[in-house]
Amino acid sequence: MPNITFTSPSMSNDKTVYAVAGHNGTLLSIAEKNKIKIPFDCQDGECGSCVIKVSLLSKDQKMGSALTDKEKEILKEKKLLTDAEIEDAEVRDIAPSHRLACQYIVRDEDIIVTFNGEAGEA
Ligand code: FES
């Protein structure tokens, strides 16, 4: 079961939540269920409001790298994702550092999610 720790200057304390086994919702939906206010707008990978930084707690873990096409486009536009990072994600399962919370499906991995509370900024 993944542990997800949310951290942000907009929160008074970090918060760790345990995603329900078999939960296949987005990271944004997990945050909302736990009253963690990651900024968002479209919820469809088009506006870039929900950009987050994701770090693995264990260096031995591989992270889900299923970037959606919309996610790739928006993150590249924001200069938060390079072609090399896309190749690393798709070929070597090496996680990129930034994701869109509304597109990111959490796998069984322990992660730290950082956001700064401003729409479109991680
Ligand atoms: Fe618009 Fe995620 S809410 S891209």
PDB file of N, CA and C in Angstrom, residues 15 45 71 76 104 121-122:
ATOM      1  N   LYS A  15       1.569  15.953   5.511  1.00  0.00           N
ATOM      2  CA  LYS A  15       0.542  14.962   5.805  1.00  0.00           C
ATOM      3  C   LYS A  15       0.828  13.698   4.997  1.00  0.00           C
ATOM      4  N   GLY A  45      -5.893  17.432 -17.617  1.00  0.00           N
ATOM      5  CA  GLY A  45      -4.555  17.471 -18.198  1.00  0.00           C
ATOM      6  C   GLY A  45      -4.330  18.573 -19.211  1.00  0.00           C
ATOM      7  N   GLU A  71      -0.154  15.252 -20.431  1.00  0.00           N
ATOM      8  CA  GLU A  71       0.831  15.552 -19.385  1.00  0.00           C
ATOM      9  C   GLU A  71       2.178  15.902 -20.010  1.00  0.00           C
ATOM     10  N   LYS A  76       6.164  19.804 -20.905  1.00  0.00           N
ATOM     11  CA  LYS A  76       7.194  20.309 -21.820  1.00  0.00           C
ATOM     12  C   LYS A  76       7.012  21.808 -22.048  1.00  0.00           C
ATOM     13  N   TYR A 104      -1.926  11.655 -12.854  1.00  0.00           N
ATOM     14  CA  TYR A 104      -0.992  10.706 -12.265  1.00  0.00           C
ATOM     15  C   TYR A 104      -1.734   9.643 -11.440  1.00  0.00           C
ATOM     16  N   GLU A 121       2.415  25.890 -10.314  1.00  0.00           N
ATOM     17  CA  GLU A 121       3.789  25.897  -9.795  1.00  0.00           C
ATOM     18  C   GLU A 121       3.964  24.768  -8.794  1.00  0.00           C
ATOM     19  N   ALA A 122       5.035  24.001  -8.971  1.00  0.00           N
ATOM     20  CA  ALA A 122       5.277  22.880  -8.047  1.00  0.00           C
ATOM     21  C   ALA A 122       6.132  23.320  -6.875  1.00  0.00           C
TER      22      ALA A 122
END
